[in-house]
Tab-separated table of C-alpha atoms in Angstrom:
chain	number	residue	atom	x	y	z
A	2	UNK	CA	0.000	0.000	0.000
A	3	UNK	CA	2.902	2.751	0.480
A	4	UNK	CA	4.050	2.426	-2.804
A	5	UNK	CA	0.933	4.001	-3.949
A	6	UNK	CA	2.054	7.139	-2.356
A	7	UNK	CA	3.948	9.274	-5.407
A	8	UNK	CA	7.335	9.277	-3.623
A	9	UNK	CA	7.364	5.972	-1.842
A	10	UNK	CA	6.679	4.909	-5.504
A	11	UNK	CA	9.558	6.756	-6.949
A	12	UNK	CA	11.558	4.723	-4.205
A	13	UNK	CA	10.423	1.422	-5.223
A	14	UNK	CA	11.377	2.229	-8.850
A	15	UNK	CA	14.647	3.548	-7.514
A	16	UNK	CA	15.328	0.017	-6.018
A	17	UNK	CA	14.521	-1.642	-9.315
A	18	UNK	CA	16.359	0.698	-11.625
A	19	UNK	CA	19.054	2.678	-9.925
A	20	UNK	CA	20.568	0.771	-6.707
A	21	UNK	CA	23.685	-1.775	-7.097
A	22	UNK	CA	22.315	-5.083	-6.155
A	23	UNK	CA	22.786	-7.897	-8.011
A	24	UNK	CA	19.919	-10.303	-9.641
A	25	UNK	CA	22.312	-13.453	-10.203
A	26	UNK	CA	22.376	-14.354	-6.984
A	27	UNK	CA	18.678	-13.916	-6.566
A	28	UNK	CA	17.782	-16.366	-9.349
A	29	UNK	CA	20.655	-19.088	-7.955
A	30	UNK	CA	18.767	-18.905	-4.660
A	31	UNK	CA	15.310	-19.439	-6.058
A	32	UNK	CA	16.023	-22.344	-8.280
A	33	UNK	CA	18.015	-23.734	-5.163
A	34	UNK	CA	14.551	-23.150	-2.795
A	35	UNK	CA	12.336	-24.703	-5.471
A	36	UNK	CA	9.918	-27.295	-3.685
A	37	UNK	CA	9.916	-28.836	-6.709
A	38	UNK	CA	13.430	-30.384	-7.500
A	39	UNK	CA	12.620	-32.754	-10.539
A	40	UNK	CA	10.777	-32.522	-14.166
A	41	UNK	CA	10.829	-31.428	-17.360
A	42	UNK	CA	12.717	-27.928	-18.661
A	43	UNK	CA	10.184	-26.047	-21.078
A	44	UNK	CA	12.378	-23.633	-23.305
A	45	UNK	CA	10.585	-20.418	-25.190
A	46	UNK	CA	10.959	-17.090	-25.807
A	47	UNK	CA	8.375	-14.696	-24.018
A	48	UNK	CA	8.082	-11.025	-25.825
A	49	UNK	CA	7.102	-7.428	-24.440
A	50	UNK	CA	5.370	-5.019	-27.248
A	51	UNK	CA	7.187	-1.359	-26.794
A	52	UNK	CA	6.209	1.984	-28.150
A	53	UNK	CA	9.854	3.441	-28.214
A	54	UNK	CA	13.666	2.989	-29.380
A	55	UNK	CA	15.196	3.389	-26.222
A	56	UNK	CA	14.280	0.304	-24.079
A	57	UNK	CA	16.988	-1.794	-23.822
A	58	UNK	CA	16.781	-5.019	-26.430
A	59	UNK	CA	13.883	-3.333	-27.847
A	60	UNK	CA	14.479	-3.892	-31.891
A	61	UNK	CA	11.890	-5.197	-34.700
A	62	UNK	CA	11.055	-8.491	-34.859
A	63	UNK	CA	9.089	-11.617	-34.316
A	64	UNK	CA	6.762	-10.719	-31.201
A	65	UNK	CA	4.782	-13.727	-29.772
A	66	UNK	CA	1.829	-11.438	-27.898
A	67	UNK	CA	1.458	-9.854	-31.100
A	68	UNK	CA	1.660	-12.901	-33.156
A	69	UNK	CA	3.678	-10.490	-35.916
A	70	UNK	CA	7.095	-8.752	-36.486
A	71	UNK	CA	6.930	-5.933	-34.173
A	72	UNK	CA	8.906	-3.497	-31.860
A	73	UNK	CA	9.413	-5.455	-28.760
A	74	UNK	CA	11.706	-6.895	-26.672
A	75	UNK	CA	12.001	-10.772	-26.726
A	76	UNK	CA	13.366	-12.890	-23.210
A	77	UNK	CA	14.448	-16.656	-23.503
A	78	UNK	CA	12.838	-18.580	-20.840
A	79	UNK	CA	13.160	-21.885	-18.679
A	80	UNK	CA	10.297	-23.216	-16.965
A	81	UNK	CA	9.860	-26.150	-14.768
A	82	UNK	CA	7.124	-28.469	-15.379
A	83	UNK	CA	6.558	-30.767	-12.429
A	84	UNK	CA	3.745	-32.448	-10.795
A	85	UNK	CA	1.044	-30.216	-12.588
A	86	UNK	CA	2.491	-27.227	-11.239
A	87	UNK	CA	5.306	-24.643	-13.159
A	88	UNK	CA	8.521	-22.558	-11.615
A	89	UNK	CA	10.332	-20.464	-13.131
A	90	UNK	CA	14.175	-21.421	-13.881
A	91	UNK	CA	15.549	-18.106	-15.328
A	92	UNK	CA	14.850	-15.622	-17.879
A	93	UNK	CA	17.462	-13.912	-19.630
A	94	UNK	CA	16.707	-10.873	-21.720
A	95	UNK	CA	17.788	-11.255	-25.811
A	96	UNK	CA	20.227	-8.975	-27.231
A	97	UNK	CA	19.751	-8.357	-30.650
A	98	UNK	CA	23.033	-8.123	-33.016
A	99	UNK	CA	21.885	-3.833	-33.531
A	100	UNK	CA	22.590	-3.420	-29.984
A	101	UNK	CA	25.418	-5.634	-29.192
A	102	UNK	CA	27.405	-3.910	-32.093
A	103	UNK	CA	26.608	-0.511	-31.130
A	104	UNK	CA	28.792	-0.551	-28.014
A	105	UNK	CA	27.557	3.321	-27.088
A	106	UNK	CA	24.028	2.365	-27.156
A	107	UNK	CA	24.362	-0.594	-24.921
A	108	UNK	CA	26.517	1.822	-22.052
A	109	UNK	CA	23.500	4.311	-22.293
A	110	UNK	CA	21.050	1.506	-20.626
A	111	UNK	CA	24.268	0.250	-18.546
A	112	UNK	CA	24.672	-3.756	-20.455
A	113	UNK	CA	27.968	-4.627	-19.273
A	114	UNK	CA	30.955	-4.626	-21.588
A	115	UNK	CA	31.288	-8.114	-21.266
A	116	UNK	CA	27.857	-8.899	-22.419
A	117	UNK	CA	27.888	-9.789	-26.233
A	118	UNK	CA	25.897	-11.471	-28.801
A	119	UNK	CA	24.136	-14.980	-27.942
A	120	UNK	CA	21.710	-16.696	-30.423
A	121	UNK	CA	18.643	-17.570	-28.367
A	122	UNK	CA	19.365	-20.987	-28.380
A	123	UNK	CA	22.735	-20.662	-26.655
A	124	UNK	CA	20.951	-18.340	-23.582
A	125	UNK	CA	18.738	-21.028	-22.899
A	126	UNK	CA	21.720	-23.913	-22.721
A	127	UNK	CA	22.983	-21.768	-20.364
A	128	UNK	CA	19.591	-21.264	-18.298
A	129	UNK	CA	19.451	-25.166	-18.427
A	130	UNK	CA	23.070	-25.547	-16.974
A	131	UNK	CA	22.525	-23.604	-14.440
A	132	UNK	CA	19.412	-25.176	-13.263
A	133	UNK	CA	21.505	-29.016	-13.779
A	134	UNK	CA	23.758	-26.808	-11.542
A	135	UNK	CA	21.668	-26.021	-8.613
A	136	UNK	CA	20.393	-29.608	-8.494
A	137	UNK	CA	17.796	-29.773	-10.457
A	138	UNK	CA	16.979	-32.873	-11.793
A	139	UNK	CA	16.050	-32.403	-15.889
A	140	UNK	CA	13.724	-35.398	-17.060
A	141	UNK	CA	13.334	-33.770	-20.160
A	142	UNK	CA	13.589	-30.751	-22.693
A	143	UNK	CA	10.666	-29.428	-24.047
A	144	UNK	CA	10.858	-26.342	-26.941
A	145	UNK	CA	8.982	-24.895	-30.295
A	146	UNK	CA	10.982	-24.950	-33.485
A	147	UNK	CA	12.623	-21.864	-32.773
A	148	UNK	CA	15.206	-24.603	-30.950
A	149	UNK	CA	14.351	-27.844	-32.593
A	150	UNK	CA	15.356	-26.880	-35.966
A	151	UNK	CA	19.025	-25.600	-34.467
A	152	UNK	CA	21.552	-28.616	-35.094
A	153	UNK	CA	23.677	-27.531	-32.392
A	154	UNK	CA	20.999	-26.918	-30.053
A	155	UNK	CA	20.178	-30.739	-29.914
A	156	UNK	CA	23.664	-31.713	-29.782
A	157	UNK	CA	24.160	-30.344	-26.960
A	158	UNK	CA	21.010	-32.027	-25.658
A	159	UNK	CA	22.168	-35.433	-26.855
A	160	UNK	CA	26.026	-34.408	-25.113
A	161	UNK	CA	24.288	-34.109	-21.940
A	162	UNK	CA	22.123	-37.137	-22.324
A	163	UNK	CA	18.925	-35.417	-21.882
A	164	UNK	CA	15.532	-36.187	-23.416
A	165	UNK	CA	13.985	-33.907	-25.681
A	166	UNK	CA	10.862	-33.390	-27.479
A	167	UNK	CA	11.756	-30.379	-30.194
A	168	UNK	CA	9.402	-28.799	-32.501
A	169	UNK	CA	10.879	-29.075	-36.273
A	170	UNK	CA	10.119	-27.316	-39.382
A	171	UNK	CA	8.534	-29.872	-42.265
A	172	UNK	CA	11.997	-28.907	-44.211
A	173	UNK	CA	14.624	-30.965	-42.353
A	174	UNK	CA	15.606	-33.759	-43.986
A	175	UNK	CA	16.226	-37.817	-42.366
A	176	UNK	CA	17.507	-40.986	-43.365
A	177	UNK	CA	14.416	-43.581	-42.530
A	178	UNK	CA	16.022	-45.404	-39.658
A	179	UNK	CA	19.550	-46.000	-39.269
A	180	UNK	CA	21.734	-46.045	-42.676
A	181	UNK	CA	24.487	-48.178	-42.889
A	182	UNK	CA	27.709	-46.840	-42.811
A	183	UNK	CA	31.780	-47.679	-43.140
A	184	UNK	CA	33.886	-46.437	-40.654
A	185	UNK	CA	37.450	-45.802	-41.059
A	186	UNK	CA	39.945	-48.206	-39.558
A	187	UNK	CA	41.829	-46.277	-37.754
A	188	UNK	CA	39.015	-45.147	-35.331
A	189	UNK	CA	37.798	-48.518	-34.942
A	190	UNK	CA	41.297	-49.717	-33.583
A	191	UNK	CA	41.739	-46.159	-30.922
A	192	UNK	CA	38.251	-48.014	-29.603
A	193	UNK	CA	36.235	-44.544	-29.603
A	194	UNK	CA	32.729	-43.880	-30.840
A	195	UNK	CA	33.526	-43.011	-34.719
A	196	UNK	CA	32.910	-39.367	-35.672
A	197	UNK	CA	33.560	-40.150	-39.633
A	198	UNK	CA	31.611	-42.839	-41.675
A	199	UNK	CA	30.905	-43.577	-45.392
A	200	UNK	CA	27.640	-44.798	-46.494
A	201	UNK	CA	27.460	-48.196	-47.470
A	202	UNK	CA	23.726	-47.454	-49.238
A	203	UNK	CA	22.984	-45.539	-51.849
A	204	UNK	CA	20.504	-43.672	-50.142
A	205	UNK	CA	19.421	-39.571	-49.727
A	206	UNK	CA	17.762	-38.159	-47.030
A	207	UNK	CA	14.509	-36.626	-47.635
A	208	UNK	CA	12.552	-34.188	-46.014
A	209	UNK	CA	10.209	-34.730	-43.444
A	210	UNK	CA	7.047	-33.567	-44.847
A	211	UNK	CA	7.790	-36.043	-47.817
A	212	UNK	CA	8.204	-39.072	-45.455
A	213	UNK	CA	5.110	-38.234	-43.498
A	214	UNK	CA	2.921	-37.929	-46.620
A	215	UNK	CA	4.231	-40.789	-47.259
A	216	UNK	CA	2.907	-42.994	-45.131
A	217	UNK	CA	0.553	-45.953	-45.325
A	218	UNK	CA	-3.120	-44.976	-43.530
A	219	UNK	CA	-2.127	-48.110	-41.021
A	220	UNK	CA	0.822	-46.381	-39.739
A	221	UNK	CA	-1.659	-43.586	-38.371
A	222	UNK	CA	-3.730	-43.627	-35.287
A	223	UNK	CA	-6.243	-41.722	-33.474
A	224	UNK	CA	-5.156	-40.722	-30.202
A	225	UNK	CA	-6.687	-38.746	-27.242
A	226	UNK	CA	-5.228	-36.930	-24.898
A	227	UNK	CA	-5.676	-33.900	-21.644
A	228	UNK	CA	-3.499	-31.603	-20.069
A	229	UNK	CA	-3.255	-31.547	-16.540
A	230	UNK	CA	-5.931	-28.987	-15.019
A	231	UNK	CA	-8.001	-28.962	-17.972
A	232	UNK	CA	-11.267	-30.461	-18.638
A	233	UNK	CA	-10.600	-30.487	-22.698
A	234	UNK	CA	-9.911	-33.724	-24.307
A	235	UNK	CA	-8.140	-33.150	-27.676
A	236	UNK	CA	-7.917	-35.561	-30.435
A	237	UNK	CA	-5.468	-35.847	-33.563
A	238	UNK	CA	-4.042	-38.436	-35.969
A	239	UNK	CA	-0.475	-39.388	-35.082
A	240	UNK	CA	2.516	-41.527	-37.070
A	241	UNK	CA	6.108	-42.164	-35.242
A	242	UNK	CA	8.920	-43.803	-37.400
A	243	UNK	CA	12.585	-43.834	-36.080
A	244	UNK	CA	14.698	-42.144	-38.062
A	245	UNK	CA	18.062	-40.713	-38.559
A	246	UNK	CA	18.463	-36.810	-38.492
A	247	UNK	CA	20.275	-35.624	-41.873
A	248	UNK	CA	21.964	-32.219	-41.243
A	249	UNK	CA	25.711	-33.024	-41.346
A	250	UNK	CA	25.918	-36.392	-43.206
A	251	UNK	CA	27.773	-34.893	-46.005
A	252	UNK	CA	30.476	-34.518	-43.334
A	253	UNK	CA	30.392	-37.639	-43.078
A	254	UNK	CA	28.861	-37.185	-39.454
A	255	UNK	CA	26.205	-39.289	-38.510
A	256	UNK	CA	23.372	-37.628	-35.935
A	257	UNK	CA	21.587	-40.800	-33.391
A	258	UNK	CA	18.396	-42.008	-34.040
A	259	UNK	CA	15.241	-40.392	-33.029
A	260	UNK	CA	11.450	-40.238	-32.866
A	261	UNK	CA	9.942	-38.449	-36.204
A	262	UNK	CA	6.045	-37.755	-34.724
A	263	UNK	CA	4.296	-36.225	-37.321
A	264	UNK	CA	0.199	-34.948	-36.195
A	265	UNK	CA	-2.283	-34.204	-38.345
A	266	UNK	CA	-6.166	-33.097	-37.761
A	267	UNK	CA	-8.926	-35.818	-38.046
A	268	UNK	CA	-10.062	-36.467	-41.332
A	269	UNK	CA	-7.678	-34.415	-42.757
A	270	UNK	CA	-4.373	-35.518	-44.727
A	271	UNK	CA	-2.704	-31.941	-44.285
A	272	UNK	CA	0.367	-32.212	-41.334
A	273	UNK	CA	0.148	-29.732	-39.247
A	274	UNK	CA	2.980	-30.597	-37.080
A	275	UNK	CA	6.275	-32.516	-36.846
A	276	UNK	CA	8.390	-33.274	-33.848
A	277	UNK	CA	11.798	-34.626	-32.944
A	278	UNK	CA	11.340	-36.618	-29.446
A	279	UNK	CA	15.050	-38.423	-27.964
A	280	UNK	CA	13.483	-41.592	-26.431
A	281	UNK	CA	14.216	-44.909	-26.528
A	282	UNK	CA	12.755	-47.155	-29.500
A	283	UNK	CA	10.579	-48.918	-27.264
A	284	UNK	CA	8.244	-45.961	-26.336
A	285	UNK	CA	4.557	-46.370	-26.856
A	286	UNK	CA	3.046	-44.023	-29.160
A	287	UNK	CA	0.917	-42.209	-26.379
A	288	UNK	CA	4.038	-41.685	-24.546
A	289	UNK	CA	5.513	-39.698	-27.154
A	290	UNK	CA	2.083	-37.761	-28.103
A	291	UNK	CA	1.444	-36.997	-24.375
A	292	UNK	CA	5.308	-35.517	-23.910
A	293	UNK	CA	5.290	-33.638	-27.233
A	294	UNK	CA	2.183	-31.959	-26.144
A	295	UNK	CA	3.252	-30.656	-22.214
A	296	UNK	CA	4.813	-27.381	-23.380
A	297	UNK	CA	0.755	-26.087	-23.020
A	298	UNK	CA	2.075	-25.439	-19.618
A	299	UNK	CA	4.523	-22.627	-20.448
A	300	UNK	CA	1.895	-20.503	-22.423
A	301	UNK	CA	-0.742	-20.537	-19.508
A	302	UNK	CA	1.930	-20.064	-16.850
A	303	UNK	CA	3.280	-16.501	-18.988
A	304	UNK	CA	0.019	-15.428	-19.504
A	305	UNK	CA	-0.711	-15.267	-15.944
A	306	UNK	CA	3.176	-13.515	-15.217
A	307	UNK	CA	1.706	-11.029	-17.195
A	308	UNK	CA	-1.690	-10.249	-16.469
A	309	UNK	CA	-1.542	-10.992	-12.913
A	310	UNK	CA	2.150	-10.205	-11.725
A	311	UNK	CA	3.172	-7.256	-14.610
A	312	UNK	CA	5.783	-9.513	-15.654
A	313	UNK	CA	5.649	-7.475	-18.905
A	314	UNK	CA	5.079	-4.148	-17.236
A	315	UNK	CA	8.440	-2.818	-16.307
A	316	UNK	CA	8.598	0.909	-17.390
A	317	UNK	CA	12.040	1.676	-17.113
A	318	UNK	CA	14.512	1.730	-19.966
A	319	UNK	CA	18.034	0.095	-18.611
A	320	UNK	CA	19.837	-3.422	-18.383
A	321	UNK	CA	19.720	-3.594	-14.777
A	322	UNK	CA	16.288	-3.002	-14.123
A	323	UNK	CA	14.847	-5.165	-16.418
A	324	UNK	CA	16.406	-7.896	-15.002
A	325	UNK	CA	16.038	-6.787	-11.355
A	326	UNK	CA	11.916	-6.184	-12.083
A	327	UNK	CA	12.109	-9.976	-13.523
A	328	UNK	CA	13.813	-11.810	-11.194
A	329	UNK	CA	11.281	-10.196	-8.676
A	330	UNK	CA	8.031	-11.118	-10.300
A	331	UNK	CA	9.900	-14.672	-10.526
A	332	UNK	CA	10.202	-14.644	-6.511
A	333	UNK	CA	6.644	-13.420	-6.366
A	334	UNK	CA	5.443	-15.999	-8.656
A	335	UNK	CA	6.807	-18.803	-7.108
A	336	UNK	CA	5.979	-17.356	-3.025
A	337	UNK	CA	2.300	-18.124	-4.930
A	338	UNK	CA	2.790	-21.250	-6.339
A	339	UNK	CA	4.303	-22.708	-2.740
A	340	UNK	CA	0.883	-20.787	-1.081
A	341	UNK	CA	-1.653	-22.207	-3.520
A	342	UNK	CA	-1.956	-26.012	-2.174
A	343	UNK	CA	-1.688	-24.804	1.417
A	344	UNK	CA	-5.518	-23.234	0.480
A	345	UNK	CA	-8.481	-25.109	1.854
A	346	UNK	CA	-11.100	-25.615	-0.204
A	347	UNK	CA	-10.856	-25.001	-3.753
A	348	UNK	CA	-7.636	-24.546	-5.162
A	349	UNK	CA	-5.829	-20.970	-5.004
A	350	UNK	CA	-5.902	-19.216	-8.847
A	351	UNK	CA	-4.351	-15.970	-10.097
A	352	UNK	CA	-7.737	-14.561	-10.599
A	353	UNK	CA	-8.511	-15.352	-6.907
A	354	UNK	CA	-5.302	-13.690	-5.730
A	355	UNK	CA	-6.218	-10.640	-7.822
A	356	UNK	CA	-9.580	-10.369	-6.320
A	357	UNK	CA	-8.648	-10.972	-2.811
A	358	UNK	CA	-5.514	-8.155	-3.457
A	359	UNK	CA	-8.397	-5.981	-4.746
A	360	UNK	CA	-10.678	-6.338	-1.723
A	361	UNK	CA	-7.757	-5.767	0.566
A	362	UNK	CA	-6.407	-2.511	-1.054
A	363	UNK	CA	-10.451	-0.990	-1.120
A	364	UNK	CA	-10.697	-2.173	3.024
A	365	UNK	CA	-7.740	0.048	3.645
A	366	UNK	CA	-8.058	3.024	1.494
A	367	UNK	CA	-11.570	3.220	3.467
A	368	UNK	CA	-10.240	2.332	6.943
A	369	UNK	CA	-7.653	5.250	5.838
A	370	UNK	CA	-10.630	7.240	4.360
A	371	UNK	CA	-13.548	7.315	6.687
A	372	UNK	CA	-15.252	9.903	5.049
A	373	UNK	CA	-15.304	8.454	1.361
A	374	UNK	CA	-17.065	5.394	2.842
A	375	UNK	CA	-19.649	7.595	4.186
A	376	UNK	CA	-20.111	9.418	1.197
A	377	UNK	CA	-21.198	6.668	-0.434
A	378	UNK	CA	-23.236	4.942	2.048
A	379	UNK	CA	-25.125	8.661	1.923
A	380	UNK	CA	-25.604	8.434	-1.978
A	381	UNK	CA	-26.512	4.529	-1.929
A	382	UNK	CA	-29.277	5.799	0.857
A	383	UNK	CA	-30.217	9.105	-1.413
A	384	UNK	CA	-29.693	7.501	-4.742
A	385	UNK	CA	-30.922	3.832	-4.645
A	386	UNK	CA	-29.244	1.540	-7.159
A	387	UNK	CA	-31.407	0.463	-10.044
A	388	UNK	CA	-31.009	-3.476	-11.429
């Protein structure tokens, strides 16, 4: 309530944007608190629409709440997916290459020299690392195609033996199950896992779109499915085949084997999505159409940052307090998540927080505003209300 007061607000924004503190160790001890200390890592990119030039990170392009190429800012995210319930890992804001090469632009919102250009994909190996880090334990790796069409991106997945299921694009091309290959003596006798080969068959990869269309009608099935807290059931046509990931086999590098699910509406033949999923060749199809379809979680979970907590509401302009004003709303969010199941009754929702917030905020500007109460217990009596 006293930040409502013009200069205990200009304080509050003070602490945000001006003071010296430091949000790293803020974020290490909130993933280390997490109640939660096992499930799956949902990656994506969360934007913030903005008027001006001068917001740090702001630039032109693809802006997810606008569904458009816009002037925003754009933040790669982590989220936590565990028992029906989502924290929040780390957010780290996106640094377009405009800014990062105009070093006098970036000192003018205070980035640190030190801070230079990341792809998206690499910020969010680096929020997963430090999650792994704080003891997390990562069951699996959950992103759009923003991530699962980046090579690199799911080696490094595959290097840290974690499970993924990756959004692709219909354009990335496979070898249907394994292709045989020669490998060269020489690494056969060191005893190492070969990282040349030759292909024995004469064989091309082909795109994904063209295998899936492909198909024989038997290899497709119906399949149900509902996300946790919701009453929807949603239906689809689904085909897995193992297959072989082509992107650097003219390298003569050979990718391992994954799932290609490929989901399509019912009684239609158009594919309307494709995913890679890193689990083992015994998996049951439901398996696979029931992980590939948990990153609902993340959109719900960032709507609610934002209309409930302002998560998209800072107004200032610099490095610092962008990253300060996030790393707050993250401690907020999860001091509600670890309140909601200790509720009776029905469970505790963002909407009922709001409500209960708002109610609080009216008692006390009337227990610190007599008269206004009476005013309008006067006009209620003088002016009845009319239904």
């Amino acid at each position: 309530a006293r930040v409502t007061d013009p200069g205990h607000y200009q304080t509050f924004q003070h602490f945000i944007t001006h003071t010296t503190w430091d949000w790293h160790p803020v974020w290490r001890r909130l993933v280390e608190l997490l109640p939660a200390r096992e499930g799956m890592v949902v990656i994506d990119d969360t934007s913030f629409p903005k008027q001006g030039t001068h917001s740090v990170g702001v630039a032109r392009q693809y802006c997810g709440a606008l569904g458009k190429i816009a002037n925003c800012q754009v933040a790669t995210t982590a989220l936590l997916w565990a028992k029906g319930r989502a924290w929040m890992l780390g957010a780290t804001l996106y640094l377009p290459k405009e800014w990062t090469r105009d070093r006098a632009r970036c000192a003018r919102v205070h980035v640190p020299p030190d801070v230079r250009f990341q792809e998206k994909w690499r910020l969010a190996l680096t929020l997963l690392r430090r999650a792994r880090a704080a003891g997390v334990t990562v069951t699996a790796v959950l992103a759009d195609a923003a991530y699962g069409d980046v090579t690199v991106f799911r080696e490094a997945l595959h290097r840290l033996h974690l499970p993924y299921a990756l959004g692709i694009s219909s354009h990335l091309t496979v070898f249907l199950g394994t292709p045989q290959v020669a490998v060269p003596a020489a690494a056969t006798r060191r005893g190492r896992p070969p990282t040349r080969f030759r292909l024995i068959e004469d064989v091309t990869p082909i795109a994904v779109s063209q295998l899936a269309a492909g198909l024989p009608t038997r290899a497709w099935r119906r399949i149900s499915w509902r996300n946790e807290h919701q009453s929807t059931r949603w239906r689809a046509e689904f085909a897995a085949v193992r297959v072989t990931p082509a992107h650097d086999w003219r390298r003569g590098r050979l990718a391992p084997p994954v799932w290609l699910l490929a989901q399509r509406p019912l009684g239609s033949r158009k594919i309307a999505k494709y995913f890679f999923i890193h689990l083992p060749a015994t998996t049951a199809l439901k398996r696979l159409v029931w992980i590939a379809h948990q990153r609902w979680a993340i959109e719900q979970q960032y709507q609610q940052l934002k209309d409930e907590l302002g998560l998209d509401h800072f107004e200032g302009r610099s490095y610092p307090g962008w990253n300060r004003h996030v790393a707050l709303t993250a401690v907020a969010y999860t001091f509600l998540q670890q309140e909601r199941p200790h509720t009776r009754g029905a469970p505790l929702t963002f909407p009922m927080v709001r409500a209960l917030v708002c109610e609080i905020f009216t008692a006390l500007y009337f227990a610190a505003n007599p008269k206004q109460l009476d005013y309008i217990i006067q006009l209620r009596r003088k002016l009845p209300l009319r239904i």
